[in-house]
CSV table of C-alpha atoms in Angstrom, one decimal:
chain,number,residue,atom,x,y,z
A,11,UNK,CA,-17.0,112.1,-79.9
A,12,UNK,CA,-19.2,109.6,-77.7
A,13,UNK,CA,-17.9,106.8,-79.8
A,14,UNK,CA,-14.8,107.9,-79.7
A,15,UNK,CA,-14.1,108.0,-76.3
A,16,UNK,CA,-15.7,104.4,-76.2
A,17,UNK,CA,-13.2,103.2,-78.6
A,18,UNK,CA,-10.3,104.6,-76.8
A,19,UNK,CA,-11.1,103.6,-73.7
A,20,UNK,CA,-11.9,100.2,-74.4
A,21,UNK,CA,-8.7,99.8,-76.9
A,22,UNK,CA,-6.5,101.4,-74.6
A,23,UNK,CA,-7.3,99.9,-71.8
A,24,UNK,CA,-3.3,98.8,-70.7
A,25,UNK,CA,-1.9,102.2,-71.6
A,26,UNK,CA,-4.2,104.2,-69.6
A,27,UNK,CA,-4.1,102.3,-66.6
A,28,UNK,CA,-0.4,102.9,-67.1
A,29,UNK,CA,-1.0,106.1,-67.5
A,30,UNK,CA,-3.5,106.1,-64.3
A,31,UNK,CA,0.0,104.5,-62.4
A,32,UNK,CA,2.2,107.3,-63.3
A,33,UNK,CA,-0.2,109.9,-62.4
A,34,UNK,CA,-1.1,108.5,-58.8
A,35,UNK,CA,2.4,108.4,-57.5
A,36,UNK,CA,2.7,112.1,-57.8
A,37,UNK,CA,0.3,113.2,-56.1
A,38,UNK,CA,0.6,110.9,-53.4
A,39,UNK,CA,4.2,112.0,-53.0
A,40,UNK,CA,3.3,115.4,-52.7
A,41,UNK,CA,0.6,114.3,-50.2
A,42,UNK,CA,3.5,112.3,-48.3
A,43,UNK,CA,6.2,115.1,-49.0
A,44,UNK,CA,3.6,118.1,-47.4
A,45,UNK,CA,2.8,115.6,-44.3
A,46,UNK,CA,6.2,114.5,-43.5
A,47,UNK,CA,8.0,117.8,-44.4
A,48,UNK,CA,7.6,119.4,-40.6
A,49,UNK,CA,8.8,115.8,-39.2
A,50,UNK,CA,12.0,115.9,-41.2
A,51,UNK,CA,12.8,119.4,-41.2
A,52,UNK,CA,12.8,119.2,-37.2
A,53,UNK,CA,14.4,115.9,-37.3
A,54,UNK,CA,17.2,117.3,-39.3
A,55,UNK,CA,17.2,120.5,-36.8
A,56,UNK,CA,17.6,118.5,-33.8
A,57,UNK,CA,20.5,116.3,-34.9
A,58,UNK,CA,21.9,119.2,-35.4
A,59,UNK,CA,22.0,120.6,-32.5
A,60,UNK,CA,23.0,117.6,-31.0
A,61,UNK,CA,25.9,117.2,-32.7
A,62,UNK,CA,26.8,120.7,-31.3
A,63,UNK,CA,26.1,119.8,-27.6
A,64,UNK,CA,27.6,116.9,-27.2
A,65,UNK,CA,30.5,117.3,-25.6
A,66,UNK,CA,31.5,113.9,-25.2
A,67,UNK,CA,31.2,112.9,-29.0
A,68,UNK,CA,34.6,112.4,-30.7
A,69,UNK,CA,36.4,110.1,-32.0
A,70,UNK,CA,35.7,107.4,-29.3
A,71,UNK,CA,35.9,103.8,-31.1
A,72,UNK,CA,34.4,102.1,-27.7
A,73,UNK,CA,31.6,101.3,-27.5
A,74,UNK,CA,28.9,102.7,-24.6
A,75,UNK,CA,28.6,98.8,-23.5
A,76,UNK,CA,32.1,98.2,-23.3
A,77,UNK,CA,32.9,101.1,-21.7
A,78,UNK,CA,30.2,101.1,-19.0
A,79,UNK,CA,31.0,97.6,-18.0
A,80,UNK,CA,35.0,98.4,-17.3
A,81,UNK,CA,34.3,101.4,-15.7
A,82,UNK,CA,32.2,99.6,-13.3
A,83,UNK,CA,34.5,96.6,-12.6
A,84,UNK,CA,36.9,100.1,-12.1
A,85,UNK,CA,34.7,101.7,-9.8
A,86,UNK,CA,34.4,98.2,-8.0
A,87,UNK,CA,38.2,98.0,-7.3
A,88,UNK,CA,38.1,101.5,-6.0
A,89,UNK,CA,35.8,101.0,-3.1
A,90,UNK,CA,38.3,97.9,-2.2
A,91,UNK,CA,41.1,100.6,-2.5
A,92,UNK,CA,39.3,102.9,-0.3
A,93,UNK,CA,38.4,100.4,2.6
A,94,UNK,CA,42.5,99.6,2.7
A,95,UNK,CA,43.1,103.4,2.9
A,96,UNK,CA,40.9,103.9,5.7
A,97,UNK,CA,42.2,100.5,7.2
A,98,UNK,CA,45.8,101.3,6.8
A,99,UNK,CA,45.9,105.0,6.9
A,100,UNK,CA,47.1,105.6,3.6
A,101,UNK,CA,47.1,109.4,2.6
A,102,UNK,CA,46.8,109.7,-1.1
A,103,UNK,CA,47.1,113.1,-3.2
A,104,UNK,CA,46.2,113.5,-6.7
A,105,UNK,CA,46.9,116.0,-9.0
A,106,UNK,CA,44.7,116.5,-12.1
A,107,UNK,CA,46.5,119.5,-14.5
A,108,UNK,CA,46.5,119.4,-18.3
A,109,UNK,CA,45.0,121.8,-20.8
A,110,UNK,CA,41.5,123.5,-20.8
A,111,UNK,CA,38.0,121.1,-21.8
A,112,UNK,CA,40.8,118.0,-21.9
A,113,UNK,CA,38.2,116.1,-19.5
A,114,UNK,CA,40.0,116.5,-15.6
A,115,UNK,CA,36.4,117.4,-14.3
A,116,UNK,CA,34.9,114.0,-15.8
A,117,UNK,CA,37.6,111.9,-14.9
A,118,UNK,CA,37.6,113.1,-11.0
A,119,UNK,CA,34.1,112.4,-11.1
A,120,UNK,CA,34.0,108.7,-12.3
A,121,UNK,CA,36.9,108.3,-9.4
A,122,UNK,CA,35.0,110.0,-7.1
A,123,UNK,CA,31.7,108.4,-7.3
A,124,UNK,CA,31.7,105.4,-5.7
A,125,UNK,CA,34.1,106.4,-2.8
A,126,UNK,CA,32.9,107.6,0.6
A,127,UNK,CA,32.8,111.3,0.5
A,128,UNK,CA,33.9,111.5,4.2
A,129,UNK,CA,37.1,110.0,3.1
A,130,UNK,CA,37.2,111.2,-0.4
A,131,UNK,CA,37.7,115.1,-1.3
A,132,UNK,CA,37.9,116.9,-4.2
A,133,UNK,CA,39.6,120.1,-3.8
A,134,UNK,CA,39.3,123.0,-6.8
A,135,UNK,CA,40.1,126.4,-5.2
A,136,UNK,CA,39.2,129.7,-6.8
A,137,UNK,CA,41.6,133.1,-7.5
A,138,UNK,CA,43.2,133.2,-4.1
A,139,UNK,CA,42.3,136.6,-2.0
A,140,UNK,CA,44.2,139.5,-1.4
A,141,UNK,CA,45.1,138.3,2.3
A,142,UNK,CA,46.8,134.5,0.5
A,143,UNK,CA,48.4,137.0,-2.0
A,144,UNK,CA,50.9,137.7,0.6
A,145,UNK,CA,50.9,134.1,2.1
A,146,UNK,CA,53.8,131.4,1.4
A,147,UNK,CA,52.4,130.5,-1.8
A,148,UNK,CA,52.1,126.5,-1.2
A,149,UNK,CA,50.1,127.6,2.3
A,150,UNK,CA,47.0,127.7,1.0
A,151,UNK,CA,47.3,123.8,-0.8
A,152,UNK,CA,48.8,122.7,2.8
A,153,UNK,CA,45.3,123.2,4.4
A,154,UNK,CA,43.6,120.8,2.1
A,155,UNK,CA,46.5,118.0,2.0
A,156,UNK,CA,44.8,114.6,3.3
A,157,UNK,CA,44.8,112.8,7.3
A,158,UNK,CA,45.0,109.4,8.0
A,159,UNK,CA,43.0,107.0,5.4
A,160,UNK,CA,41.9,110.0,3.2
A,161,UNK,CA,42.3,110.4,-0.4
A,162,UNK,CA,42.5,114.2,-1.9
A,163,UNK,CA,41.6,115.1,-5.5
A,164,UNK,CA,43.1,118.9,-6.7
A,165,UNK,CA,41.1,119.8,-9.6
A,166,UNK,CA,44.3,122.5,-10.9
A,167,UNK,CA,46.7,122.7,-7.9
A,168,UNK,CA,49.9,124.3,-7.2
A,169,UNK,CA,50.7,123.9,-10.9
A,170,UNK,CA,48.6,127.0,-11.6
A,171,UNK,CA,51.5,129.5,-10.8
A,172,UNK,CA,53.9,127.4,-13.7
A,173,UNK,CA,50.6,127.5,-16.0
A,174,UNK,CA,48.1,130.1,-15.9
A,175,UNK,CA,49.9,132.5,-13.7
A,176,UNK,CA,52.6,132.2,-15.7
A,177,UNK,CA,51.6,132.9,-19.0
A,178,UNK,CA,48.3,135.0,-18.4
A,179,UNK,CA,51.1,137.5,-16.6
A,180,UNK,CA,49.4,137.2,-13.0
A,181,UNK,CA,52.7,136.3,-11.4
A,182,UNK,CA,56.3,138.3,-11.3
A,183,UNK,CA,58.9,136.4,-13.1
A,184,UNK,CA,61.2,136.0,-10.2
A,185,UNK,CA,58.0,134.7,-8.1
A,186,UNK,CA,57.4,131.9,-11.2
A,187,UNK,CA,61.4,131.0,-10.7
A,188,UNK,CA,61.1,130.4,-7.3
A,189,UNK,CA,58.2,128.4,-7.7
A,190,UNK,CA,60.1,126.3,-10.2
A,191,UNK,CA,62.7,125.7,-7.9
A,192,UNK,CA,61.1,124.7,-4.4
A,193,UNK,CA,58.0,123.0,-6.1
A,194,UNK,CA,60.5,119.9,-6.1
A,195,UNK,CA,61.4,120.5,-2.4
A,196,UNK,CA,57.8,120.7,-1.6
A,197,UNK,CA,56.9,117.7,-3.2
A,198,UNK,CA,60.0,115.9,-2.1
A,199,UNK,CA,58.9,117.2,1.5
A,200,UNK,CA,55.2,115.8,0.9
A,201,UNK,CA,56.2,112.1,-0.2
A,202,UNK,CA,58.9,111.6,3.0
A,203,UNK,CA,56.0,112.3,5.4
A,204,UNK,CA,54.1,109.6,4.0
A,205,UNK,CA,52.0,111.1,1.0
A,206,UNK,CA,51.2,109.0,-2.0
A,207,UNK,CA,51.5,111.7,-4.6
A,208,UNK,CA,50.4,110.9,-8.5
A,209,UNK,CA,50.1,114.1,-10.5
A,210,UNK,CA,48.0,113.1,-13.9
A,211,UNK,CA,48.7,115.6,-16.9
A,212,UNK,CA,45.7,115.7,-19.2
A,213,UNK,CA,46.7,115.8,-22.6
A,214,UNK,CA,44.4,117.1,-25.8
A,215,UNK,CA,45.0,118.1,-29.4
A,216,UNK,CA,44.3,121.9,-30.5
A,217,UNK,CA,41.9,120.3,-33.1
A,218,UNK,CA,39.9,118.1,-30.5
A,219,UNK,CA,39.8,121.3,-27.7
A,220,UNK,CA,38.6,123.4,-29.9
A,221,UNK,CA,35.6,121.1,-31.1
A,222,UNK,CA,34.7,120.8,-27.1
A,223,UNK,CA,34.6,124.5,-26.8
A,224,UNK,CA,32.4,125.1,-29.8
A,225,UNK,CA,30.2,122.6,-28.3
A,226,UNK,CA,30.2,124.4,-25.2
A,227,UNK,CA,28.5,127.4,-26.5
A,228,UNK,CA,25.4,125.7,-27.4
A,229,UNK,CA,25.3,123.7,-24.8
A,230,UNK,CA,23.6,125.4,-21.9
A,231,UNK,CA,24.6,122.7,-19.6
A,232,UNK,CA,28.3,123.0,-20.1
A,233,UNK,CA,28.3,126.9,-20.8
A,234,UNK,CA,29.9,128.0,-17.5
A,235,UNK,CA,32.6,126.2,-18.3
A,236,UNK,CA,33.9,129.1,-20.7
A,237,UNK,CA,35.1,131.1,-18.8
A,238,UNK,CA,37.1,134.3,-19.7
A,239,UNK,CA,40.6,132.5,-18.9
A,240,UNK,CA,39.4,129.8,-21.3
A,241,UNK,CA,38.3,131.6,-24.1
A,242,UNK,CA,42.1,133.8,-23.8
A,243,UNK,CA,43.7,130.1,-23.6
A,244,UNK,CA,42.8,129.3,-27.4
A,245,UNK,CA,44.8,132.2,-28.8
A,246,UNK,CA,47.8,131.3,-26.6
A,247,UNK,CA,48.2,127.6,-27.6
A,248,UNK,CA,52.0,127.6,-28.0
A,249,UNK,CA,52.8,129.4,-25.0
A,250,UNK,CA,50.5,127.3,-22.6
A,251,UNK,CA,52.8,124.2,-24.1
A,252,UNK,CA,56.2,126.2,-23.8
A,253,UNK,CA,55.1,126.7,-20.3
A,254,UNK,CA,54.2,123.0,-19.7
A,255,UNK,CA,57.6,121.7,-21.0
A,256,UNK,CA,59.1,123.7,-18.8
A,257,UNK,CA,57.3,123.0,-15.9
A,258,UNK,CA,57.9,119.4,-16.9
A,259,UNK,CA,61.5,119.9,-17.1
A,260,UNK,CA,61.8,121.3,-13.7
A,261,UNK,CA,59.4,118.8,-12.0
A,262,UNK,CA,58.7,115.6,-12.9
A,263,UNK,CA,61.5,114.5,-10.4
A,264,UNK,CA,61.3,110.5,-9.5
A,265,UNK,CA,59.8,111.1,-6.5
A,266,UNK,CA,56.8,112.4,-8.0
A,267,UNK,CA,57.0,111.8,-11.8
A,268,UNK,CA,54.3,113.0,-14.3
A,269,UNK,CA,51.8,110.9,-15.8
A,270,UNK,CA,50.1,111.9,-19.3
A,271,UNK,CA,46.7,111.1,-20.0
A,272,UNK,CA,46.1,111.0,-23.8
A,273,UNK,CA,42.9,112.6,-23.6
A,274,UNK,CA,41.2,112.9,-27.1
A,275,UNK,CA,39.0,109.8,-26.6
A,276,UNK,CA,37.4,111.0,-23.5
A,277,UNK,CA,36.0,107.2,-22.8
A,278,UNK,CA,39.6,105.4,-22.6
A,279,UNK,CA,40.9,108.6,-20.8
A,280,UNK,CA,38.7,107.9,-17.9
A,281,UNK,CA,39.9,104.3,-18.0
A,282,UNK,CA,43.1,104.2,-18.9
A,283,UNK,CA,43.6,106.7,-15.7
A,284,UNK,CA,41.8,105.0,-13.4
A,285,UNK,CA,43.6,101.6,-14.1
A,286,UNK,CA,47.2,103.6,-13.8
A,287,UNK,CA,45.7,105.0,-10.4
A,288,UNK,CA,44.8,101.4,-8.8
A,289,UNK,CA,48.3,100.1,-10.1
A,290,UNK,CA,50.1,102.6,-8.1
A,291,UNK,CA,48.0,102.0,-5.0
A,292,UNK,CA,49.4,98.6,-2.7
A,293,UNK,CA,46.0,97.6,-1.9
A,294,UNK,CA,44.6,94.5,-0.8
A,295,UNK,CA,40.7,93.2,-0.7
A,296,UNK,CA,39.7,94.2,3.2
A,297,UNK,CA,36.1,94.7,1.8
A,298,UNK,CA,33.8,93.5,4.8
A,299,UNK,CA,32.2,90.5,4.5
A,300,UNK,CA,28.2,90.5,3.8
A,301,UNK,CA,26.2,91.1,6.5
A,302,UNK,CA,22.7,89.7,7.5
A,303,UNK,CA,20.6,91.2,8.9
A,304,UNK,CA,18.4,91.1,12.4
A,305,UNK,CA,14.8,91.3,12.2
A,306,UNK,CA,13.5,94.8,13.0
A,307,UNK,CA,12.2,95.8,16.8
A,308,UNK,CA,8.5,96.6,16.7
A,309,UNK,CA,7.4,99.7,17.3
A,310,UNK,CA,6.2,100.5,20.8
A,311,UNK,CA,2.6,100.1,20.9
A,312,UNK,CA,1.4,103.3,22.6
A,313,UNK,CA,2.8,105.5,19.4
A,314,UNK,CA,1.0,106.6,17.2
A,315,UNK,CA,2.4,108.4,13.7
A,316,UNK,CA,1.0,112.6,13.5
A,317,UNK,CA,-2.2,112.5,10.6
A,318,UNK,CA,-1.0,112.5,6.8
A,319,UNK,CA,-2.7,116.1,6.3
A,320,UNK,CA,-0.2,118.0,8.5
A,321,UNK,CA,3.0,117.5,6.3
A,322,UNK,CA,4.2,119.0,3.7
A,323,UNK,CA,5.0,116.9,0.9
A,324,UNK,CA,6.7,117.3,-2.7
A,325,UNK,CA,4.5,116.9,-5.5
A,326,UNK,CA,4.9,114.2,-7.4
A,327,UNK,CA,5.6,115.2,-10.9
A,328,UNK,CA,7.0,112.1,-11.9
């Protein structure tokens, strides 16, 4: 047997290190497989839920560079808008409607961002009280319409009686014709005195909504945006479009014409918006011119700052 073994092992010498290959592999995969098992499996789980949470993701085709370097050269040009506005006067409403998660919230807030808040607003009112119930219905908008040099942004406006109202049942049907017939007055009434009005209707397809609000309900950032009047809002898709047809036909009047946003690709949405905006706005560059500087006063000599260990201080985490 002793020989034997001799003789095979030093005749065979090629086959059984071939043999020696194809056995190590094997077991070091195993060995690989049970160490990286955990990583992939977890890997796997949170792209997953990524993909759910994401909000934004679609079918965007521009890039995060791109996009982030127009919006800025946007955001640029709206600061210049804002110091003519305040210069001039200007009083400038917008009107931000369109369906449910088609991206009016994050399109007011790349507008909004670089203005001055004191001469900026963004108005989104709530269910109106039993006491504005009985109230001329535009009253309540009236109170938030801009002064002199101030721009305001309704986040859902007036529209909500041809809309919501309308087709959730909350108004009478002769209250929902007479809106449809003095909105034009209204806004006929609003431009004469002055007003810049652009109303912005956000456009989305039942396919692309409905992805948003399934991301929406693993997304604990984003989950208050489901609310009860959204969630009814997917079962009524054709009548929420019978009603904005409608409402088109009734009031996109020259004066104040409608604007559709195409709103699948959230990215060009924001842009392609905020460009229309700027083109509809006569502004001119009245930015200031840079400013230097003075050196600082001292401070007087015979002050002298309160000791470290009497304040209060947040802790630094970070």
């Amino acid at each position: 047997m002793t020989s034997k073994k001799k003789q095979d092992t030093s005749s065979d010498t090629p086959p059984k290190k071939a043999e020696a290959k194809q056995n190590t592999p094997p077991k070091s995969k195993k060995k690989k497989k049970a160490s990286k098992q955990p990583k992939a499996s977890l890997k796997s789980s949170e792209r997953r839920v990524f993909h759910h949470i994401s909000e934004a993701e679609g079918s965007s085709k521009l890039s995060k560079k791109k996009y982030e370097k127009e919006l800025a050269r946007l955001q640029l040009e709206l600061v210049k808008m804002q110091y003519w506005v305040k210069h001039t006067g200007t009083r400038i409403v917008m009107l931000f409607e369109g369906r449910d998660a088609a991206g009016k919230g994050g399109t007011i807030k790349r507008m909004t961002e670089p203005l001055n808040p004191r001469g900026c607003r963004v108005v989104a009112l709530g269910t109106p009280s039993d006491r504005e119930k009985t109230e001329w219905y535009f009253q309540r908008y009236v109170a938030h319409l801009p002064a002199a040099g101030e721009i305001v942004c309704f986040d859902r406006s007036w529209y909500n009686r041809a809309g919501v109202e309308h087709v959730m049942g909350f108004c009478t049907e002769e209250q929902y014709e007479e809106f449809l017939q003095t909105c034009p007055e209204f806004e006929q009434m609003l431009v004469r005195s002055g007003i810049i009005l652009l109303k912005y209707w956000f456009s989305v397809s039942d396919e692309e909504q409905e992805r948003r609000f399934q991301a929406r309900t693993t997304d604990p950032a984003r989950r208050w945006k489901l609310s009860p009047m959204d969630l009814e809002s997917r079962d009524r898709w054709a009548e929420y479009s019978q009603a904005k047809d409608n409402m088109f036909a009734y009031t996109n009047i020259p004066e104040a014409p409608w604007f559709t946003v195409e709103a699948d690709d959230k990215k060009r949405a924001r842009l392609n918006c905020i460009s229309h905006f700027l083109s509809k706005i006569p502004y001119e560059d009245m930015t200031p011119d840079p400013m230097e500087l003075p050196p600082r006063k001292k401070a007087p000599s015979d002050y002298v700052r309160p000791p470290l260990n009497e304040q209060f201080f947040v802790p630094q985490l970070y």
